[in-house]
mmCIF file of C-alpha atoms and ligand atoms in Angstrom:
data_model
loop_
_atom_site.group_PDB
_atom_site.id
_atom_site.type_symbol
_atom_site.label_atom_id
_atom_site.label_comp_id
_atom_site.label_asym_id
_atom_site.label_seq_id
_atom_site.Cartn_x
_atom_site.Cartn_y
_atom_site.Cartn_z
ATOM 1 C CA MET G 173 11.932 10.939 -11.833
ATOM 2 C CA THR G 174 14.697 9.338 -9.808
ATOM 3 C CA SER G 175 13.584 6.969 -7.064
ATOM 4 C CA ALA G 176 14.406 9.606 -4.428
ATOM 5 C CA GLN G 177 12.019 12.157 -5.946
ATOM 6 C CA LYS G 178 8.425 12.076 -4.890
ATOM 7 C CA LEU G 179 5.708 12.172 -7.530
ATOM 8 C CA SER G 180 3.375 15.077 -7.033
ATOM 9 C CA PHE G 181 -0.187 14.776 -8.224
ATOM 10 C CA ASP G 182 -1.988 17.415 -10.212
ATOM 11 C CA VAL G 183 -5.626 17.648 -9.141
ATOM 12 C CA GLN G 184 -8.310 18.294 -11.728
ATOM 13 C CA HIS G 185 -11.820 18.024 -10.305
ATOM 14 C CA ASN G 186 -14.769 16.834 -12.318
ATOM 15 C CA ASP G 187 -17.076 19.754 -13.199
ATOM 16 C CA HIS G 188 -19.706 17.275 -14.309
ATOM 17 C CA ALA G 189 -19.736 15.075 -11.226
ATOM 18 C CA ARG G 190 -23.006 13.319 -10.618
ATOM 19 C CA THR G 191 -25.496 14.934 -8.242
ATOM 20 C CA ALA G 192 -26.077 13.605 -4.747
ATOM 21 C CA ALA G 193 -29.403 12.174 -5.911
ATOM 22 C CA GLU G 194 -27.790 10.342 -8.837
ATOM 23 C CA ARG G 195 -25.117 8.966 -6.547
ATOM 24 C CA GLU G 196 -27.615 7.819 -3.932
ATOM 25 C CA GLN G 197 -29.523 5.974 -6.609
ATOM 26 C CA VAL G 198 -26.393 3.993 -7.540
ATOM 27 C CA LEU G 199 -25.461 3.396 -3.896
ATOM 28 C CA ALA G 200 -28.908 1.986 -3.160
ATOM 29 C CA ASN G 201 -28.101 -0.980 -5.386
ATOM 30 C CA PRO G 202 -24.441 -0.902 -6.477
ATOM 31 C CA GLY G 203 -23.932 -4.481 -7.685
ATOM 32 C CA PHE G 204 -20.244 -5.109 -8.457
ATOM 33 C CA GLY G 205 -18.017 -3.202 -10.885
ATOM 34 C CA GLN G 206 -20.903 -1.662 -12.803
ATOM 35 C CA THR G 207 -20.770 2.043 -12.003
ATOM 36 C CA PHE G 208 -17.640 4.130 -11.501
ATOM 37 C CA THR G 209 -17.006 7.220 -9.426
ATOM 38 C CA ASP G 210 -16.431 10.776 -10.707
ATOM 39 C CA HIS G 211 -12.625 10.671 -10.793
ATOM 40 C CA MET G 212 -9.705 8.479 -11.750
ATOM 41 C CA ILE G 213 -5.925 8.458 -11.337
ATOM 42 C CA MET G 214 -3.452 8.467 -14.189
ATOM 43 C CA ILE G 215 0.380 8.371 -14.147
ATOM 44 C CA ASP G 216 2.495 8.023 -17.289
ATOM 45 C CA TYR G 217 5.821 6.251 -17.652
ATOM 46 C CA THR G 218 8.473 6.755 -20.271
ATOM 47 C CA GLU G 219 11.630 4.681 -20.427
ATOM 48 C CA GLY G 220 14.535 6.913 -19.510
ATOM 49 C CA SER G 221 12.533 9.557 -17.655
ATOM 50 C CA GLY G 222 10.438 7.270 -15.424
ATOM 51 C CA TRP G 223 7.024 8.101 -13.951
ATOM 52 C CA HIS G 224 5.603 11.541 -14.716
ATOM 53 C CA ASP G 225 2.375 13.524 -15.086
ATOM 54 C CA ALA G 226 0.660 12.052 -12.036
ATOM 55 C CA ARG G 227 -2.881 13.378 -11.828
ATOM 56 C CA LEU G 228 -6.345 12.985 -10.418
ATOM 57 C CA MET G 229 -8.785 13.740 -13.219
ATOM 58 C CA PRO G 230 -12.450 13.311 -14.202
ATOM 59 C CA TYR G 231 -13.412 9.695 -14.924
ATOM 60 C CA GLY G 232 -13.771 9.122 -18.643
ATOM 61 C CA PRO G 233 -12.824 7.091 -21.714
ATOM 62 C CA LEU G 234 -9.286 6.828 -23.099
ATOM 63 C CA SER G 235 -8.311 7.532 -26.653
ATOM 64 C CA LEU G 236 -5.615 5.099 -27.803
ATOM 65 C CA ASP G 237 -4.082 4.309 -31.176
ATOM 66 C CA PRO G 238 -5.350 0.913 -32.458
ATOM 67 C CA ALA G 239 -1.719 -0.220 -32.726
ATOM 68 C CA THR G 240 -1.120 0.343 -28.978
ATOM 69 C CA SER G 241 0.772 -2.682 -27.728
ATOM 70 C CA VAL G 242 -1.603 -3.664 -24.889
ATOM 71 C CA PHE G 243 -4.305 -4.507 -27.473
ATOM 72 C CA HIS G 244 -2.024 -6.955 -29.258
ATOM 73 C CA TYR G 245 0.378 -8.425 -26.742
ATOM 74 C CA ALA G 246 -1.590 -8.030 -23.502
ATOM 75 C CA GLN G 247 1.201 -6.438 -21.514
ATOM 76 C CA GLU G 248 -1.122 -5.499 -18.669
ATOM 77 C CA LEU G 249 -1.620 -6.116 -14.963
ATOM 78 C CA PHE G 250 -4.009 -5.070 -12.224
ATOM 79 C CA GLU G 251 -4.770 -5.047 -8.518
ATOM 80 C CA GLY G 252 -7.974 -5.143 -6.494
ATOM 81 C CA LEU G 253 -8.703 -3.853 -3.006
ATOM 82 C CA LYS G 254 -11.457 -2.054 -1.131
ATOM 83 C CA ALA G 255 -12.037 1.102 0.878
ATOM 84 C CA TYR G 256 -14.337 0.439 3.844
ATOM 85 C CA ARG G 257 -16.399 2.859 5.888
ATOM 86 C CA GLN G 258 -15.803 1.752 9.454
ATOM 87 C CA VAL G 259 -18.242 1.793 12.356
ATOM 88 C CA GLY G 260 -16.738 5.053 13.716
ATOM 89 C CA GLY G 261 -17.126 6.793 10.327
ATOM 90 C CA SER G 262 -13.508 6.702 9.123
ATOM 91 C CA ILE G 263 -12.667 5.426 5.660
ATOM 92 C CA VAL G 264 -9.883 2.841 5.567
ATOM 93 C CA ALA G 265 -8.091 0.433 3.257
ATOM 94 C CA PHE G 266 -6.931 -3.067 4.210
ATOM 95 C CA ARG G 267 -3.175 -3.682 3.782
ATOM 96 C CA PRO G 268 -2.725 -1.452 0.699
ATOM 97 C CA HIS G 269 1.073 -1.756 0.914
ATOM 98 C CA ALA G 270 0.673 -5.497 0.357
ATOM 99 C CA ASN G 271 -1.189 -4.723 -2.878
ATOM 100 C CA ALA G 272 1.558 -2.272 -3.845
ATOM 101 C CA ALA G 273 4.230 -4.931 -3.295
ATOM 102 C CA ARG G 274 2.271 -7.518 -5.289
ATOM 103 C CA PHE G 275 1.693 -4.964 -8.060
ATOM 104 C CA ASN G 276 5.462 -4.625 -8.364
ATOM 105 C CA ARG G 277 6.051 -8.395 -8.336
ATOM 106 C CA SER G 278 3.519 -8.698 -11.158
ATOM 107 C CA ALA G 279 5.215 -5.799 -12.966
ATOM 108 C CA ALA G 280 8.630 -7.477 -12.748
ATOM 109 C CA ARG G 281 7.222 -10.686 -14.301
ATOM 110 C CA MET G 282 5.521 -8.758 -17.100
ATOM 111 C CA ALA G 283 8.694 -6.754 -17.878
ATOM 112 C CA MET G 284 6.869 -3.597 -16.813
ATOM 113 C CA PRO G 285 8.194 -0.774 -14.604
ATOM 114 C CA GLU G 286 7.650 -0.867 -10.860
ATOM 115 C CA LEU G 287 5.778 1.997 -9.220
ATOM 116 C CA PRO G 288 7.127 3.259 -5.863
ATOM 117 C CA GLU G 289 4.898 1.774 -3.142
ATOM 118 C CA ASP G 290 4.217 5.192 -1.648
ATOM 119 C CA ALA G 291 2.985 6.534 -4.989
ATOM 120 C CA PHE G 292 0.689 3.512 -5.329
ATOM 121 C CA VAL G 293 -0.819 4.067 -1.867
ATOM 122 C CA GLU G 294 -1.014 7.852 -2.340
ATOM 123 C CA SER G 295 -2.894 7.355 -5.611
ATOM 124 C CA LEU G 296 -5.529 5.308 -3.756
ATOM 125 C CA GLU G 297 -5.794 7.905 -0.992
ATOM 126 C CA LEU G 298 -6.265 10.764 -3.473
ATOM 127 C CA LEU G 299 -8.999 8.972 -5.385
ATOM 128 C CA VAL G 300 -10.857 7.911 -2.236
ATOM 129 C CA GLU G 301 -10.621 11.449 -0.810
ATOM 130 C CA ALA G 302 -11.966 12.995 -4.024
ATOM 131 C CA ASP G 303 -14.792 10.454 -4.235
ATOM 132 C CA LYS G 304 -15.414 9.917 -0.520
ATOM 133 C CA GLU G 305 -19.152 10.358 -0.950
ATOM 134 C CA TRP G 306 -19.066 7.206 -3.081
ATOM 135 C CA VAL G 307 -17.875 5.030 -0.187
ATOM 136 C CA PRO G 308 -21.086 3.228 0.807
ATOM 137 C CA THR G 309 -22.462 3.530 4.314
ATOM 138 C CA THR G 310 -24.503 0.318 4.039
ATOM 139 C CA GLU G 311 -23.097 -2.501 6.174
ATOM 140 C CA GLY G 312 -21.001 -4.939 4.137
ATOM 141 C CA HIS G 313 -20.721 -2.578 1.170
ATOM 142 C CA SER G 314 -17.434 -0.960 0.104
ATOM 143 C CA LEU G 315 -15.687 1.050 -2.590
ATOM 144 C CA TYR G 316 -13.775 -1.361 -4.823
ATOM 145 C CA LEU G 317 -10.469 0.094 -6.067
ATOM 146 C CA ARG G 318 -8.943 -1.147 -9.291
ATOM 147 C CA PRO G 319 -5.356 -0.021 -9.965
ATOM 148 C CA PHE G 320 -3.966 -1.248 -13.286
ATOM 149 C CA MET G 321 -1.160 -0.665 -15.770
ATOM 150 C CA ILE G 322 -1.110 -0.976 -19.561
ATOM 151 C CA ALA G 323 1.627 -0.872 -22.208
ATOM 152 C CA THR G 324 1.023 2.166 -24.418
ATOM 153 C CA GLN G 325 3.755 2.051 -27.046
ATOM 154 C CA VAL G 326 2.323 2.277 -30.560
ATOM 155 C CA GLY G 327 3.573 -0.319 -33.034
ATOM 156 C CA LEU G 328 3.475 -4.046 -33.643
ATOM 157 C CA GLY G 329 7.125 -4.949 -33.065
ATOM 158 C CA VAL G 330 7.141 -7.920 -30.712
ATOM 159 C CA ASN G 331 10.748 -8.279 -29.707
ATOM 160 C CA TYR G 332 10.848 -5.838 -26.831
ATOM 161 C CA PRO G 333 8.523 -4.745 -24.061
ATOM 162 C CA SER G 334 6.838 -1.353 -24.479
ATOM 163 C CA LYS G 335 8.863 1.750 -23.645
ATOM 164 C CA THR G 336 5.797 3.631 -22.352
ATOM 165 C CA TYR G 337 3.051 2.743 -19.861
ATOM 166 C CA LYS G 338 -0.002 4.159 -18.163
ATOM 167 C CA TYR G 339 -0.868 3.437 -14.534
ATOM 168 C CA MET G 340 -4.470 4.152 -13.613
ATOM 169 C CA VAL G 341 -6.887 3.667 -10.723
ATOM 170 C CA ILE G 342 -10.655 3.553 -11.050
ATOM 171 C CA ALA G 343 -13.201 2.992 -8.269
ATOM 172 C CA SER G 344 -16.619 1.389 -8.104
ATOM 173 C CA PRO G 345 -19.078 1.049 -5.218
ATOM 174 C CA ALA G 346 -19.693 -2.620 -4.407
ATOM 175 C CA ALA G 347 -22.504 -4.402 -2.639
ATOM 176 C CA SER G 348 -21.771 -7.301 -0.343
ATOM 177 C CA TYR G 349 -20.991 -10.260 -2.590
ATOM 178 C CA PHE G 350 -23.711 -12.259 -0.887
ATOM 179 C CA THR G 351 -27.098 -10.664 -0.866
ATOM 180 C CA GLY G 352 -29.511 -12.673 1.220
ATOM 181 C CA GLY G 353 -27.107 -14.782 3.275
ATOM 182 C CA ILE G 354 -23.943 -16.778 2.704
ATOM 183 C CA LYS G 355 -24.539 -19.402 0.049
ATOM 184 C CA PRO G 356 -22.008 -22.205 -0.577
ATOM 185 C CA VAL G 357 -20.710 -22.463 -4.133
ATOM 186 C CA SER G 358 -20.464 -25.584 -6.277
ATOM 187 C CA VAL G 359 -17.188 -26.109 -8.114
ATOM 188 C CA TRP G 360 -16.085 -27.804 -11.327
ATOM 189 C CA LEU G 361 -12.688 -29.535 -11.445
ATOM 190 C CA SER G 362 -11.121 -28.476 -14.717
ATOM 191 C CA THR G 363 -9.027 -31.305 -16.150
ATOM 192 C CA GLU G 364 -9.259 -30.118 -19.766
ATOM 193 C CA TYR G 365 -7.794 -26.654 -19.280
ATOM 194 C CA THR G 366 -4.898 -25.236 -17.279
ATOM 195 C CA ARG G 367 -4.687 -21.770 -15.721
ATOM 196 C CA ALA G 368 -0.952 -21.577 -15.123
ATOM 197 C CA ALA G 369 2.161 -23.634 -15.704
ATOM 198 C CA PRO G 370 5.593 -23.582 -14.033
ATOM 199 C CA GLY G 371 7.585 -20.633 -15.340
ATOM 200 C CA GLY G 372 4.421 -18.893 -16.533
ATOM 201 C CA THR G 373 2.469 -15.967 -15.109
ATOM 202 C CA GLY G 374 0.295 -17.740 -12.500
ATOM 203 C CA PHE G 375 1.612 -15.650 -9.584
ATOM 204 C CA ALA G 376 1.165 -12.355 -11.450
ATOM 205 C CA LYS G 377 -2.178 -10.573 -11.389
ATOM 206 C CA CYS G 378 -2.374 -10.076 -15.130
ATOM 207 C CA GLY G 379 -5.387 -9.945 -17.415
ATOM 208 C CA GLY G 380 -4.009 -12.726 -19.597
ATOM 209 C CA ASN G 381 -4.559 -15.266 -16.806
ATOM 210 C CA TYR G 382 -8.225 -14.295 -16.784
ATOM 211 C CA ALA G 383 -8.602 -14.349 -20.574
ATOM 212 C CA ALA G 384 -7.282 -17.914 -20.546
ATOM 213 C CA ALA G 385 -9.748 -18.875 -17.783
ATOM 214 C CA PHE G 386 -13.073 -17.766 -19.258
ATOM 215 C CA LEU G 387 -13.613 -20.908 -21.356
ATOM 216 C CA ALA G 388 -13.148 -23.183 -18.335
ATOM 217 C CA GLN G 389 -15.438 -20.955 -16.257
ATOM 218 C CA ARG G 390 -18.066 -21.277 -18.986
ATOM 219 C CA GLN G 391 -17.589 -25.050 -18.921
ATOM 220 C CA ALA G 392 -18.122 -25.019 -15.151
ATOM 221 C CA VAL G 393 -21.454 -23.242 -15.639
ATOM 222 C CA GLU G 394 -22.445 -25.674 -18.418
ATOM 223 C CA ASN G 395 -21.847 -28.453 -15.910
ATOM 224 C CA GLY G 396 -24.168 -26.813 -13.418
ATOM 225 C CA CYS G 397 -21.401 -25.395 -11.221
ATOM 226 C CA ASP G 398 -20.747 -21.853 -10.019
ATOM 227 C CA GLN G 399 -16.954 -21.750 -10.252
ATOM 228 C CA VAL G 400 -13.993 -23.513 -11.810
ATOM 229 C CA VAL G 401 -11.268 -25.124 -9.675
ATOM 230 C CA TRP G 402 -7.824 -25.178 -11.255
ATOM 231 C CA LEU G 403 -5.495 -28.133 -10.899
ATOM 232 C CA ASP G 404 -1.760 -28.298 -11.517
ATOM 233 C CA ALA G 405 -0.723 -28.217 -15.166
ATOM 234 C CA HIS G 406 1.429 -31.341 -15.010
ATOM 235 C CA GLU G 407 -0.755 -34.033 -13.439
ATOM 236 C CA HIS G 408 -4.155 -32.374 -13.060
ATOM 237 C CA GLU G 409 -4.131 -33.784 -9.548
ATOM 238 C CA TYR G 410 -3.095 -31.011 -7.141
ATOM 239 C CA VAL G 411 -5.558 -28.265 -6.288
ATOM 240 C CA GLU G 412 -4.431 -24.716 -7.024
ATOM 241 C CA GLU G 413 -7.230 -22.121 -6.927
ATOM 242 C CA MET G 414 -10.931 -21.479 -7.447
ATOM 243 C CA GLY G 415 -11.601 -18.858 -10.145
ATOM 244 C CA GLY G 416 -10.097 -15.659 -8.760
ATOM 245 C CA MET G 417 -9.875 -16.924 -5.178
ATOM 246 C CA ASN G 418 -7.533 -19.068 -3.062
ATOM 247 C CA LEU G 419 -8.741 -22.234 -1.306
ATOM 248 C CA PHE G 420 -8.579 -23.490 2.279
ATOM 249 C CA PHE G 421 -9.296 -27.047 3.475
ATOM 250 C CA VAL G 422 -10.434 -27.431 7.080
ATOM 251 C CA PHE G 423 -9.419 -30.607 8.903
ATOM 252 C CA GLY G 424 -10.999 -30.175 12.331
ATOM 253 C CA ASN G 425 -9.007 -27.281 13.819
ATOM 254 C CA LYS G 426 -6.336 -27.247 11.129
ATOM 255 C CA LEU G 427 -6.442 -25.002 8.044
ATOM 256 C CA VAL G 428 -4.593 -26.413 5.047
ATOM 257 C CA THR G 429 -4.017 -24.279 1.961
ATOM 258 C CA PRO G 430 -2.157 -25.121 -1.253
ATOM 259 C CA GLU G 431 1.436 -23.922 -1.044
ATOM 260 C CA LEU G 432 2.600 -21.107 -3.328
ATOM 261 C CA THR G 433 4.366 -23.022 -6.085
ATOM 262 C CA GLY G 434 4.609 -20.067 -8.466
ATOM 263 C CA THR G 435 1.480 -21.052 -10.362
ATOM 264 C CA LEU G 436 -0.892 -19.735 -7.680
ATOM 265 C CA LEU G 437 -1.808 -16.118 -7.127
ATOM 266 C CA PRO G 438 -0.570 -15.142 -3.640
ATOM 267 C CA GLY G 439 -3.781 -13.698 -2.216
ATOM 268 C CA ILE G 440 -3.605 -11.074 0.516
ATOM 269 C CA THR G 441 -6.767 -12.563 2.025
ATOM 270 C CA ARG G 442 -5.056 -15.984 2.025
ATOM 271 C CA GLU G 443 -1.980 -14.579 3.753
ATOM 272 C CA SER G 444 -4.114 -12.678 6.285
ATOM 273 C CA ILE G 445 -6.076 -15.821 7.193
ATOM 274 C CA LEU G 446 -2.839 -17.758 7.700
ATOM 275 C CA GLU G 447 -1.670 -15.031 10.092
ATOM 276 C CA LEU G 448 -5.008 -14.742 11.927
ATOM 277 C CA ALA G 449 -5.594 -18.444 12.366
ATOM 278 C CA GLY G 450 -3.582 -18.718 15.580
ATOM 279 C CA ASP G 451 -5.780 -16.079 17.265
ATOM 280 C CA LEU G 452 -8.773 -18.304 16.536
ATOM 281 C CA GLY G 453 -7.090 -21.401 17.932
ATOM 282 C CA LEU G 454 -6.481 -22.875 14.496
ATOM 283 C CA GLU G 455 -3.323 -24.508 13.181
ATOM 284 C CA THR G 456 -2.169 -23.892 9.616
ATOM 285 C CA GLU G 457 -0.295 -25.804 6.997
ATOM 286 C CA GLU G 458 0.804 -24.844 3.462
ATOM 287 C CA ARG G 459 1.356 -27.897 1.285
ATOM 288 C CA LEU G 460 0.118 -29.709 -1.801
ATOM 289 C CA VAL G 461 -3.505 -30.899 -1.629
ATOM 290 C CA SER G 462 -4.622 -33.512 -4.139
ATOM 291 C CA VAL G 463 -8.117 -34.025 -5.534
ATOM 292 C CA GLU G 464 -7.919 -37.541 -4.127
ATOM 293 C CA GLU G 465 -7.268 -36.221 -0.623
ATOM 294 C CA TRP G 466 -10.181 -33.797 -1.023
ATOM 295 C CA GLN G 467 -12.581 -36.551 -2.073
ATOM 296 C CA GLU G 468 -11.358 -39.133 0.461
ATOM 297 C CA GLY G 469 -11.280 -36.554 3.262
ATOM 298 C CA CYS G 470 -14.917 -35.726 2.604
ATOM 299 C CA ALA G 471 -15.825 -39.432 2.468
ATOM 300 C CA SER G 472 -14.085 -40.198 5.786
ATOM 301 C CA GLY G 473 -15.305 -37.013 7.462
ATOM 302 C CA GLU G 474 -11.759 -35.847 8.308
ATOM 303 C CA LEU G 475 -12.093 -32.915 5.908
ATOM 304 C CA THR G 476 -14.829 -30.914 7.569
ATOM 305 C CA GLU G 477 -15.061 -27.696 5.518
ATOM 306 C CA VAL G 478 -13.665 -26.073 2.383
ATOM 307 C CA PHE G 479 -13.741 -22.353 1.670
ATOM 308 C CA ALA G 480 -12.401 -19.925 -0.924
ATOM 309 C CA CYS G 481 -11.085 -16.451 -0.089
ATOM 310 C CA GLY G 482 -10.322 -13.193 -1.867
ATOM 311 C CA THR G 483 -10.958 -9.467 -1.607
ATOM 312 C CA ALA G 484 -14.241 -9.426 -3.541
ATOM 313 C CA ALA G 485 -16.168 -12.110 -1.628
ATOM 314 C CA VAL G 486 -13.917 -12.316 1.502
ATOM 315 C CA VAL G 487 -14.641 -15.934 2.509
ATOM 316 C CA THR G 488 -16.960 -18.204 0.544
ATOM 317 C CA PRO G 489 -17.912 -21.758 1.552
ATOM 318 C CA VAL G 490 -17.533 -24.512 -1.052
ATOM 319 C CA GLY G 491 -20.455 -26.930 -0.799
ATOM 320 C CA SER G 492 -20.032 -29.440 -3.603
ATOM 321 C CA VAL G 493 -17.492 -30.661 -6.129
ATOM 322 C CA LYS G 494 -17.938 -32.116 -9.606
ATOM 323 C CA GLY G 495 -15.457 -33.477 -12.159
ATOM 324 C CA GLU G 496 -15.614 -35.467 -15.408
ATOM 325 C CA ASP G 497 -16.224 -38.751 -13.609
ATOM 326 C CA ARG G 498 -17.069 -37.921 -10.012
ATOM 327 C CA SER G 499 -18.972 -35.637 -7.702
ATOM 328 C CA TRP G 500 -19.320 -35.251 -3.953
ATOM 329 C CA THR G 501 -20.416 -32.830 -1.269
ATOM 330 C CA VAL G 502 -18.270 -31.220 1.398
ATOM 331 C CA ALA G 503 -19.736 -32.367 4.746
ATOM 332 C CA ASP G 504 -23.483 -31.649 4.485
ATOM 333 C CA GLY G 505 -22.970 -28.887 1.913
ATOM 334 C CA THR G 506 -23.826 -26.024 4.259
ATOM 335 C CA PRO G 507 -21.450 -23.281 5.556
ATOM 336 C CA GLY G 508 -19.317 -24.680 8.401
ATOM 337 C CA PRO G 509 -18.460 -23.000 11.717
ATOM 338 C CA VAL G 510 -14.738 -22.495 11.007
ATOM 339 C CA THR G 511 -15.516 -20.858 7.659
ATOM 340 C CA MET G 512 -18.007 -18.508 9.292
ATOM 341 C CA ARG G 513 -15.674 -17.709 12.200
ATOM 342 C CA VAL G 514 -12.767 -16.835 9.886
ATOM 343 C CA ARG G 515 -15.081 -14.711 7.787
ATOM 344 C CA GLU G 516 -16.474 -12.863 10.797
ATOM 345 C CA GLU G 517 -12.980 -12.107 12.124
ATOM 346 C CA LEU G 518 -11.687 -10.732 8.834
ATOM 347 C CA VAL G 519 -14.795 -8.670 8.091
ATOM 348 C CA GLY G 520 -14.702 -7.464 11.716
ATOM 349 C CA ILE G 521 -11.170 -6.103 11.311
ATOM 350 C CA GLN G 522 -11.999 -4.482 7.970
ATOM 351 C CA TYR G 523 -15.094 -2.683 9.261
ATOM 352 C CA GLY G 524 -13.643 -1.849 12.681
ATOM 353 C CA ALA G 525 -15.781 -4.167 14.820
ATOM 354 C CA ARG G 526 -12.648 -6.120 15.863
ATOM 355 C CA PRO G 527 -9.292 -4.782 17.053
ATOM 356 C CA ASP G 528 -6.607 -4.335 14.417
ATOM 357 C CA THR G 529 -3.665 -5.820 16.307
ATOM 358 C CA ARG G 530 -1.426 -6.182 13.232
ATOM 359 C CA ASN G 531 -1.654 -2.686 11.805
ATOM 360 C CA TRP G 532 -3.462 -3.907 8.727
ATOM 361 C CA ILE G 533 -5.897 -1.002 8.662
ATOM 362 C CA HIS G 534 -4.676 2.022 6.707
ATOM 363 C CA LYS G 535 -6.724 5.098 7.572
ATOM 364 C CA ILE G 536 -7.516 7.327 4.596
ATOM 365 C CA LEU G 537 -10.084 9.723 6.048
HETATM 366 C C1 PLP Z 295 -6.759 -11.490 -6.891
HETATM 367 C C2 PLP Z 295 -6.766 -12.984 -6.934
HETATM 368 C C3 PLP Z 295 -6.891 -13.770 -5.776
HETATM 369 C C4 PLP Z 295 -7.170 -13.201 -4.405
HETATM 370 O O1 PLP Z 295 -6.270 -12.271 -3.963
HETATM 371 P P1 PLP Z 295 -6.662 -11.264 -2.776
HETATM 372 O O2 PLP Z 295 -5.452 -10.445 -2.594
HETATM 373 O O3 PLP Z 295 -6.972 -12.100 -1.585
HETATM 374 O O4 PLP Z 295 -7.853 -10.503 -3.233
HETATM 375 C C5 PLP Z 295 -6.791 -15.141 -5.903
HETATM 376 N N1 PLP Z 295 -6.618 -15.717 -7.108
HETATM 377 C C6 PLP Z 295 -6.522 -15.000 -8.251
HETATM 378 C C7 PLP Z 295 -6.339 -15.699 -9.540
HETATM 379 C C8 PLP Z 295 -6.590 -13.614 -8.196
HETATM 380 O O5 PLP Z 295 -6.497 -12.907 -9.330
#
């Protein structure tokens, strides 16, 4: 395919789709990322001929040679976004072109082929249309979409990136991250491990970043915390991210978020909050934030709230912080008003309760 040609998708419906009753049973209690819909998207790539064989097909397992390169060298990346059923009944996505652009920035870093943005967005539309009955109607629930790409060349040669790839999209109904009210999380400052270093893959949404993070996340739990907070690789002093979410520090009516140094994942929720802040009468600043400033700000009362943000949980208050030799609470440890206001605004736009003045809502159905 040349870049001017449009991919056309072959549509193969699932003859063994689950019944309405089976689906309703899942939708009554979907959890997160546990059950998948009846279809999936697949597009193949071959060096020289480009993307080909785009199709919507029944959801099911893959058969891959054990020597397939993704299993050995982790040449892989992914995206995450949601389809929402809005108050008027339409099904929409939130800024899917931003996910497409990030997918391609990740691909460039991982020496993988870029997918035309329109093909990325069309693949999401096709899957959501085919599985529209799986988009929950319950307030706060959504259909989580997981596009990803894997290297499929067979062989253990390590000197070159794969010459073949598979792009896929799968979908899973998701409950609201918080069942039974917004609960602040406790965080563990990881000084033993590092998520990302300058020149590495921190800004790319690749599985390898997560594989390297699990041990620190386990350590956070062993220390009685919910989530790990990553610090810079060099000094272990500047705050980068919390697990798979970006962080915001609230100083009165100013939102401060760690600047994108290349080691942070540039969250679309983060970027959206920076753009929305003005509407809510909030100032913003992107800069380095040290652990010392975090602790001292909480002690002096200047730092009034801290929250994390990302597609899965939208906006999550951070209530307490613990490190090797210190621990403190953020204000009184309960969700603050700025956190809740930002959350309400974003969720409002996504579900159609608030006006979409920036054209962020992409109507699918
Ligand atoms: C996906 C992700 C985020 C959040 O990005 P959103 O686009 O807001 O969902 C933040 N940090 C990491 C490490 C991530 O993988």
